[in-house]
Amino acid sequence: MSPRARICPALSAVLEGLKLARRELAGSEADAPRRRWVSVALVSALQAGLVAALSGYESAGEGDVADPSQPDRIAPVALLLRRARSAEYLNPPELLELPGRVVRDIEQVVTARNSVLHRPDEAKNPPVNEAFRSVLQVLQQVCLTHPPFPVKEHGVMLALIRDEISALQRALAPIG
């Protein structure tokens, strides 16, 4: 699949991840264990958002989003995030420049996601809202504020993503 052809499905996955995160966050008010699925949904959305961003340049290649150990698979979030923070892959203003706190927050959400999927008995304490907000901050930048892909082709999808990010930010604000 060409890099440009990855953008639309990636943005669809961002939207679906954000919708799931919002649904599970709302459901966690009545059923607290559902909150752990917010991490799963946000990591999925983040991975897809990073794929869209790293696929946006004309010079993007298959290897920009591939896992080096399994080239037929998408790289894990940590590697995609490292690439999105590297001038080798993106140029300012698309280049992600994140404070250490945001990177640590994202690592916390990824760890929580891994616990939910691979060690469900240990997945008791979901990340705090600040960690979720850090993921939303990165998605805001790569999809809306400084997307490296042509936005004109994806206007409706990006508007829906903007709405979901805003709704999640509002939902996370009073709880934090």
PDB file of C-alpha atoms in Angstrom:
ATOM      1  CA  MET A   1       0.000   0.000   0.000  1.00  0.00           C
ATOM      2  CA  SER A   2       1.380   3.397  -0.906  1.00  0.00           C
ATOM      3  CA  PRO A   3       1.963   5.908   1.868  1.00  0.00           C
ATOM      4  CA  ARG A   4      -0.818   8.176   0.550  1.00  0.00           C
ATOM      5  CA  ALA A   5      -3.235   5.235   0.448  1.00  0.00           C
ATOM      6  CA  ARG A   6      -2.587   4.614   4.173  1.00  0.00           C
ATOM      7  CA  ILE A   7      -3.808   8.046   5.262  1.00  0.00           C
ATOM      8  CA  CYS A   8      -7.569   7.594   4.799  1.00  0.00           C
ATOM      9  CA  PRO A   9      -7.783   4.223   6.594  1.00  0.00           C
ATOM     10  CA  ALA A  10      -5.493   5.561   9.322  1.00  0.00           C
ATOM     11  CA  LEU A  11      -7.727   8.585   9.896  1.00  0.00           C
ATOM     12  CA  SER A  12     -10.764   6.290   9.998  1.00  0.00           C
ATOM     13  CA  ALA A  13      -9.000   4.247  12.680  1.00  0.00           C
ATOM     14  CA  VAL A  14      -8.234   7.443  14.629  1.00  0.00           C
ATOM     15  CA  LEU A  15     -11.924   8.335  14.575  1.00  0.00           C
ATOM     16  CA  GLU A  16     -13.033   4.866  15.630  1.00  0.00           C
ATOM     17  CA  GLY A  17     -10.495   4.785  18.474  1.00  0.00           C
ATOM     18  CA  LEU A  18     -11.655   8.176  19.726  1.00  0.00           C
ATOM     19  CA  LYS A  19     -15.316   7.137  19.559  1.00  0.00           C
ATOM     20  CA  LEU A  20     -14.568   3.985  21.537  1.00  0.00           C
ATOM     21  CA  ALA A  21     -12.570   5.961  24.111  1.00  0.00           C
ATOM     22  CA  ARG A  22     -15.428   8.409  24.593  1.00  0.00           C
ATOM     23  CA  ARG A  23     -18.020   5.632  24.846  1.00  0.00           C
ATOM     24  CA  GLU A  24     -15.971   3.695  27.407  1.00  0.00           C
ATOM     25  CA  LEU A  25     -15.165   6.817  29.414  1.00  0.00           C
ATOM     26  CA  ALA A  26     -18.861   7.695  29.587  1.00  0.00           C
ATOM     27  CA  GLY A  27     -19.741   4.094  30.473  1.00  0.00           C
ATOM     28  CA  SER A  28     -17.164   4.049  33.249  1.00  0.00           C
ATOM     29  CA  GLU A  29     -19.312   6.446  35.279  1.00  0.00           C
ATOM     30  CA  ALA A  30     -21.739   3.583  35.922  1.00  0.00           C
ATOM     31  CA  ASP A  31     -19.288   0.700  35.470  1.00  0.00           C
ATOM     32  CA  ALA A  32     -15.778   1.709  36.644  1.00  0.00           C
ATOM     33  CA  PRO A  33     -13.877  -1.235  35.048  1.00  0.00           C
ATOM     34  CA  ARG A  34     -14.831   0.056  31.599  1.00  0.00           C
ATOM     35  CA  ARG A  35     -12.382   2.933  32.112  1.00  0.00           C
ATOM     36  CA  ARG A  36      -9.429   0.621  31.423  1.00  0.00           C
ATOM     37  CA  TRP A  37     -10.638   0.263  27.815  1.00  0.00           C
ATOM     38  CA  VAL A  38     -10.059   3.983  27.291  1.00  0.00           C
ATOM     39  CA  SER A  39      -6.326   3.198  27.178  1.00  0.00           C
ATOM     40  CA  VAL A  40      -6.842   0.534  24.535  1.00  0.00           C
ATOM     41  CA  ALA A  41      -8.900   2.871  22.386  1.00  0.00           C
ATOM     42  CA  LEU A  42      -6.564   5.858  22.736  1.00  0.00           C
ATOM     43  CA  VAL A  43      -3.446   3.843  21.916  1.00  0.00           C
ATOM     44  CA  SER A  44      -5.171   2.502  18.820  1.00  0.00           C
ATOM     45  CA  ALA A  45      -6.116   6.048  17.792  1.00  0.00           C
ATOM     46  CA  LEU A  46      -2.603   7.311  18.519  1.00  0.00           C
ATOM     47  CA  GLN A  47      -0.947   4.575  16.483  1.00  0.00           C
ATOM     48  CA  ALA A  48      -3.240   5.325  13.549  1.00  0.00           C
ATOM     49  CA  GLY A  49      -2.663   9.083  13.859  1.00  0.00           C
ATOM     50  CA  LEU A  50       1.089   8.588  13.803  1.00  0.00           C
ATOM     51  CA  VAL A  51       0.759   6.347  10.741  1.00  0.00           C
ATOM     52  CA  ALA A  52      -1.217   9.077   8.959  1.00  0.00           C
ATOM     53  CA  ALA A  53       1.372  11.702   9.914  1.00  0.00           C
ATOM     54  CA  LEU A  54       4.364   9.596   8.888  1.00  0.00           C
ATOM     55  CA  SER A  55       2.659   8.771   5.573  1.00  0.00           C
ATOM     56  CA  GLY A  56       1.906  12.369   4.625  1.00  0.00           C
ATOM     57  CA  TYR A  57       5.054  13.452   2.807  1.00  0.00           C
ATOM     58  CA  GLU A  58       5.672  12.642  -0.838  1.00  0.00           C
ATOM     59  CA  SER A  59       8.974  11.128   0.285  1.00  0.00           C
ATOM     60  CA  ALA A  60       7.326   8.762   2.804  1.00  0.00           C
ATOM     61  CA  GLY A  61       8.083   5.108   2.325  1.00  0.00           C
ATOM     62  CA  GLU A  62       6.701   1.799   3.530  1.00  0.00           C
ATOM     63  CA  GLY A  63       9.490   1.541   6.080  1.00  0.00           C
ATOM     64  CA  ASP A  64       8.445   4.781   7.772  1.00  0.00           C
ATOM     65  CA  VAL A  65       5.608   3.018   9.580  1.00  0.00           C
ATOM     66  CA  ALA A  66       6.796  -0.597   9.479  1.00  0.00           C
ATOM     67  CA  ASP A  67       8.043  -2.591  12.432  1.00  0.00           C
ATOM     68  CA  PRO A  68      11.713  -3.390  11.674  1.00  0.00           C
ATOM     69  CA  SER A  69      11.412  -6.845  13.252  1.00  0.00           C
ATOM     70  CA  GLN A  70       8.190  -7.640  11.342  1.00  0.00           C
ATOM     71  CA  PRO A  71       8.136  -5.465   8.197  1.00  0.00           C
ATOM     72  CA  ASP A  72       4.622  -6.607   7.278  1.00  0.00           C
ATOM     73  CA  ARG A  73       3.244  -5.063  10.495  1.00  0.00           C
ATOM     74  CA  ILE A  74       2.818  -1.506  11.721  1.00  0.00           C
ATOM     75  CA  ALA A  75       5.467  -0.410  14.207  1.00  0.00           C
ATOM     76  CA  PRO A  76       4.513  -0.087  17.870  1.00  0.00           C
ATOM     77  CA  VAL A  77       3.516   3.329  19.205  1.00  0.00           C
ATOM     78  CA  ALA A  78       6.858   3.923  20.926  1.00  0.00           C
ATOM     79  CA  LEU A  79       8.745   3.554  17.644  1.00  0.00           C
ATOM     80  CA  LEU A  80       6.221   5.589  15.643  1.00  0.00           C
ATOM     81  CA  LEU A  81       6.406   8.323  18.265  1.00  0.00           C
ATOM     82  CA  ARG A  82      10.206   8.315  18.121  1.00  0.00           C
ATOM     83  CA  ARG A  83      10.050   8.623  14.331  1.00  0.00           C
ATOM     84  CA  ALA A  84       7.510  11.463  14.508  1.00  0.00           C
ATOM     85  CA  ARG A  85       9.908  13.284  16.844  1.00  0.00           C
ATOM     86  CA  SER A  86      12.853  12.813  14.454  1.00  0.00           C
ATOM     87  CA  ALA A  87      13.850  15.337  11.789  1.00  0.00           C
ATOM     88  CA  GLU A  88      14.686  12.311   9.653  1.00  0.00           C
ATOM     89  CA  TYR A  89      10.944  11.696   9.182  1.00  0.00           C
ATOM     90  CA  LEU A  90       9.150  15.014   9.718  1.00  0.00           C
ATOM     91  CA  ASN A  91      10.067  18.683   9.423  1.00  0.00           C
ATOM     92  CA  PRO A  92       8.817  21.546  11.574  1.00  0.00           C
ATOM     93  CA  PRO A  93       6.021  22.372  12.171  1.00  0.00           C
ATOM     94  CA  GLU A  94       4.868  18.760  11.669  1.00  0.00           C
ATOM     95  CA  LEU A  95       7.782  17.425  13.710  1.00  0.00           C
ATOM     96  CA  LEU A  96       6.543  16.452  17.172  1.00  0.00           C
ATOM     97  CA  GLU A  97       8.352  18.322  19.893  1.00  0.00           C
ATOM     98  CA  LEU A  98       7.061  16.963  23.167  1.00  0.00           C
ATOM     99  CA  PRO A  99       8.056  17.664  26.747  1.00  0.00           C
ATOM    100  CA  GLY A 100       9.261  14.655  28.713  1.00  0.00           C
ATOM    101  CA  ARG A 101       6.074  14.718  30.797  1.00  0.00           C
ATOM    102  CA  VAL A 102       3.926  14.122  27.697  1.00  0.00           C
ATOM    103  CA  VAL A 103       6.143  11.257  26.541  1.00  0.00           C
ATOM    104  CA  ARG A 104       5.935   9.679  30.022  1.00  0.00           C
ATOM    105  CA  ASP A 105       2.148  10.112  30.017  1.00  0.00           C
ATOM    106  CA  ILE A 106       1.911   8.352  26.664  1.00  0.00           C
ATOM    107  CA  GLU A 107       4.153   5.545  27.920  1.00  0.00           C
ATOM    108  CA  GLN A 108       1.801   5.180  30.904  1.00  0.00           C
ATOM    109  CA  VAL A 109      -1.227   4.858  28.616  1.00  0.00           C
ATOM    110  CA  VAL A 110       0.597   2.322  26.405  1.00  0.00           C
ATOM    111  CA  THR A 111       1.580   0.297  29.491  1.00  0.00           C
ATOM    112  CA  ALA A 112      -2.039   0.347  30.687  1.00  0.00           C
ATOM    113  CA  ARG A 113      -3.215  -0.772  27.253  1.00  0.00           C
ATOM    114  CA  ASN A 114      -0.731  -3.638  27.263  1.00  0.00           C
ATOM    115  CA  SER A 115      -1.905  -4.698  30.717  1.00  0.00           C
ATOM    116  CA  VAL A 116      -5.532  -4.734  29.611  1.00  0.00           C
ATOM    117  CA  LEU A 117      -4.770  -6.817  26.530  1.00  0.00           C
ATOM    118  CA  HIS A 118      -2.016  -9.100  27.818  1.00  0.00           C
ATOM    119  CA  ARG A 119      -2.402  -9.208  31.614  1.00  0.00           C
ATOM    120  CA  PRO A 120      -6.057  -8.451  32.366  1.00  0.00           C
ATOM    121  CA  ASP A 121      -5.710  -9.470  36.019  1.00  0.00           C
ATOM    122  CA  GLU A 122      -3.140  -6.691  36.543  1.00  0.00           C
ATOM    123  CA  ALA A 123      -5.126  -3.996  34.713  1.00  0.00           C
ATOM    124  CA  LYS A 124      -6.780  -2.507  37.777  1.00  0.00           C
ATOM    125  CA  ASN A 125      -5.580   1.107  37.829  1.00  0.00           C
ATOM    126  CA  PRO A 126      -6.111   3.021  34.582  1.00  0.00           C
ATOM    127  CA  PRO A 127      -3.972   6.084  33.880  1.00  0.00           C
ATOM    128  CA  VAL A 128      -4.989   9.446  35.247  1.00  0.00           C
ATOM    129  CA  ASN A 129      -6.791  11.908  33.010  1.00  0.00           C
ATOM    130  CA  GLU A 130      -3.640  13.950  32.419  1.00  0.00           C
ATOM    131  CA  ALA A 131      -2.107  10.961  30.620  1.00  0.00           C
ATOM    132  CA  PHE A 132      -5.201  10.628  28.440  1.00  0.00           C
ATOM    133  CA  ARG A 133      -5.051  14.366  27.689  1.00  0.00           C
ATOM    134  CA  SER A 134      -1.427  13.976  26.559  1.00  0.00           C
ATOM    135  CA  VAL A 135      -2.486  11.403  23.963  1.00  0.00           C
ATOM    136  CA  LEU A 136      -5.212  13.771  22.784  1.00  0.00           C
ATOM    137  CA  GLN A 137      -2.636  16.571  22.560  1.00  0.00           C
ATOM    138  CA  VAL A 138      -0.501  14.510  20.174  1.00  0.00           C
ATOM    139  CA  LEU A 139      -3.530  13.513  18.103  1.00  0.00           C
ATOM    140  CA  GLN A 140      -4.566  17.163  17.937  1.00  0.00           C
ATOM    141  CA  GLN A 141      -1.159  18.118  16.584  1.00  0.00           C
ATOM    142  CA  VAL A 142      -0.647  15.313  14.046  1.00  0.00           C
ATOM    143  CA  CYS A 143      -4.209  15.331  12.710  1.00  0.00           C
ATOM    144  CA  LEU A 144      -5.453  18.894  13.120  1.00  0.00           C
ATOM    145  CA  THR A 145      -2.894  21.537  14.038  1.00  0.00           C
ATOM    146  CA  HIS A 146       0.066  20.509  11.844  1.00  0.00           C
ATOM    147  CA  PRO A 147      -0.902  17.509   9.731  1.00  0.00           C
ATOM    148  CA  PRO A 148       1.790  16.509   7.209  1.00  0.00           C
ATOM    149  CA  PHE A 149      -0.825  15.114   4.840  1.00  0.00           C
ATOM    150  CA  PRO A 150      -3.126  17.080   2.513  1.00  0.00           C
ATOM    151  CA  VAL A 151      -6.140  18.066   4.629  1.00  0.00           C
ATOM    152  CA  LYS A 152      -8.392  19.064   1.747  1.00  0.00           C
ATOM    153  CA  GLU A 153      -8.942  15.417   0.824  1.00  0.00           C
ATOM    154  CA  HIS A 154      -9.934  14.506   4.384  1.00  0.00           C
ATOM    155  CA  GLY A 155     -11.996  17.491   5.543  1.00  0.00           C
ATOM    156  CA  VAL A 156     -15.045  15.611   6.790  1.00  0.00           C
ATOM    157  CA  MET A 157     -12.993  12.978   8.590  1.00  0.00           C
ATOM    158  CA  LEU A 158     -10.826  15.631  10.243  1.00  0.00           C
ATOM    159  CA  ALA A 159     -13.923  17.556  11.370  1.00  0.00           C
ATOM    160  CA  LEU A 160     -15.260  14.388  12.992  1.00  0.00           C
ATOM    161  CA  ILE A 161     -11.893  13.750  14.659  1.00  0.00           C
ATOM    162  CA  ARG A 162     -11.870  17.343  15.943  1.00  0.00           C
ATOM    163  CA  ASP A 163     -15.347  16.834  17.425  1.00  0.00           C
ATOM    164  CA  GLU A 164     -14.336  13.603  19.176  1.00  0.00           C
ATOM    165  CA  ILE A 165     -11.137  15.113  20.596  1.00  0.00           C
ATOM    166  CA  SER A 166     -13.113  18.111  21.895  1.00  0.00           C
ATOM    167  CA  ALA A 167     -15.751  15.876  23.453  1.00  0.00           C
ATOM    168  CA  LEU A 168     -13.111  13.750  25.164  1.00  0.00           C
ATOM    169  CA  GLN A 169     -11.265  16.812  26.440  1.00  0.00           C
ATOM    170  CA  ARG A 170     -14.502  18.112  27.948  1.00  0.00           C
ATOM    171  CA  ALA A 171     -15.287  14.735  29.485  1.00  0.00           C
ATOM    172  CA  LEU A 172     -11.822  14.475  31.024  1.00  0.00           C
ATOM    173  CA  ALA A 173     -11.712  18.028  32.385  1.00  0.00           C
ATOM    174  CA  PRO A 174     -14.082  17.772  35.367  1.00  0.00           C
ATOM    175  CA  ILE A 175     -12.932  14.308  36.438  1.00  0.00           C
ATOM    176  CA  GLY A 176      -9.175  15.041  36.609  1.00  0.00           C
TER     177      GLY A 176
END
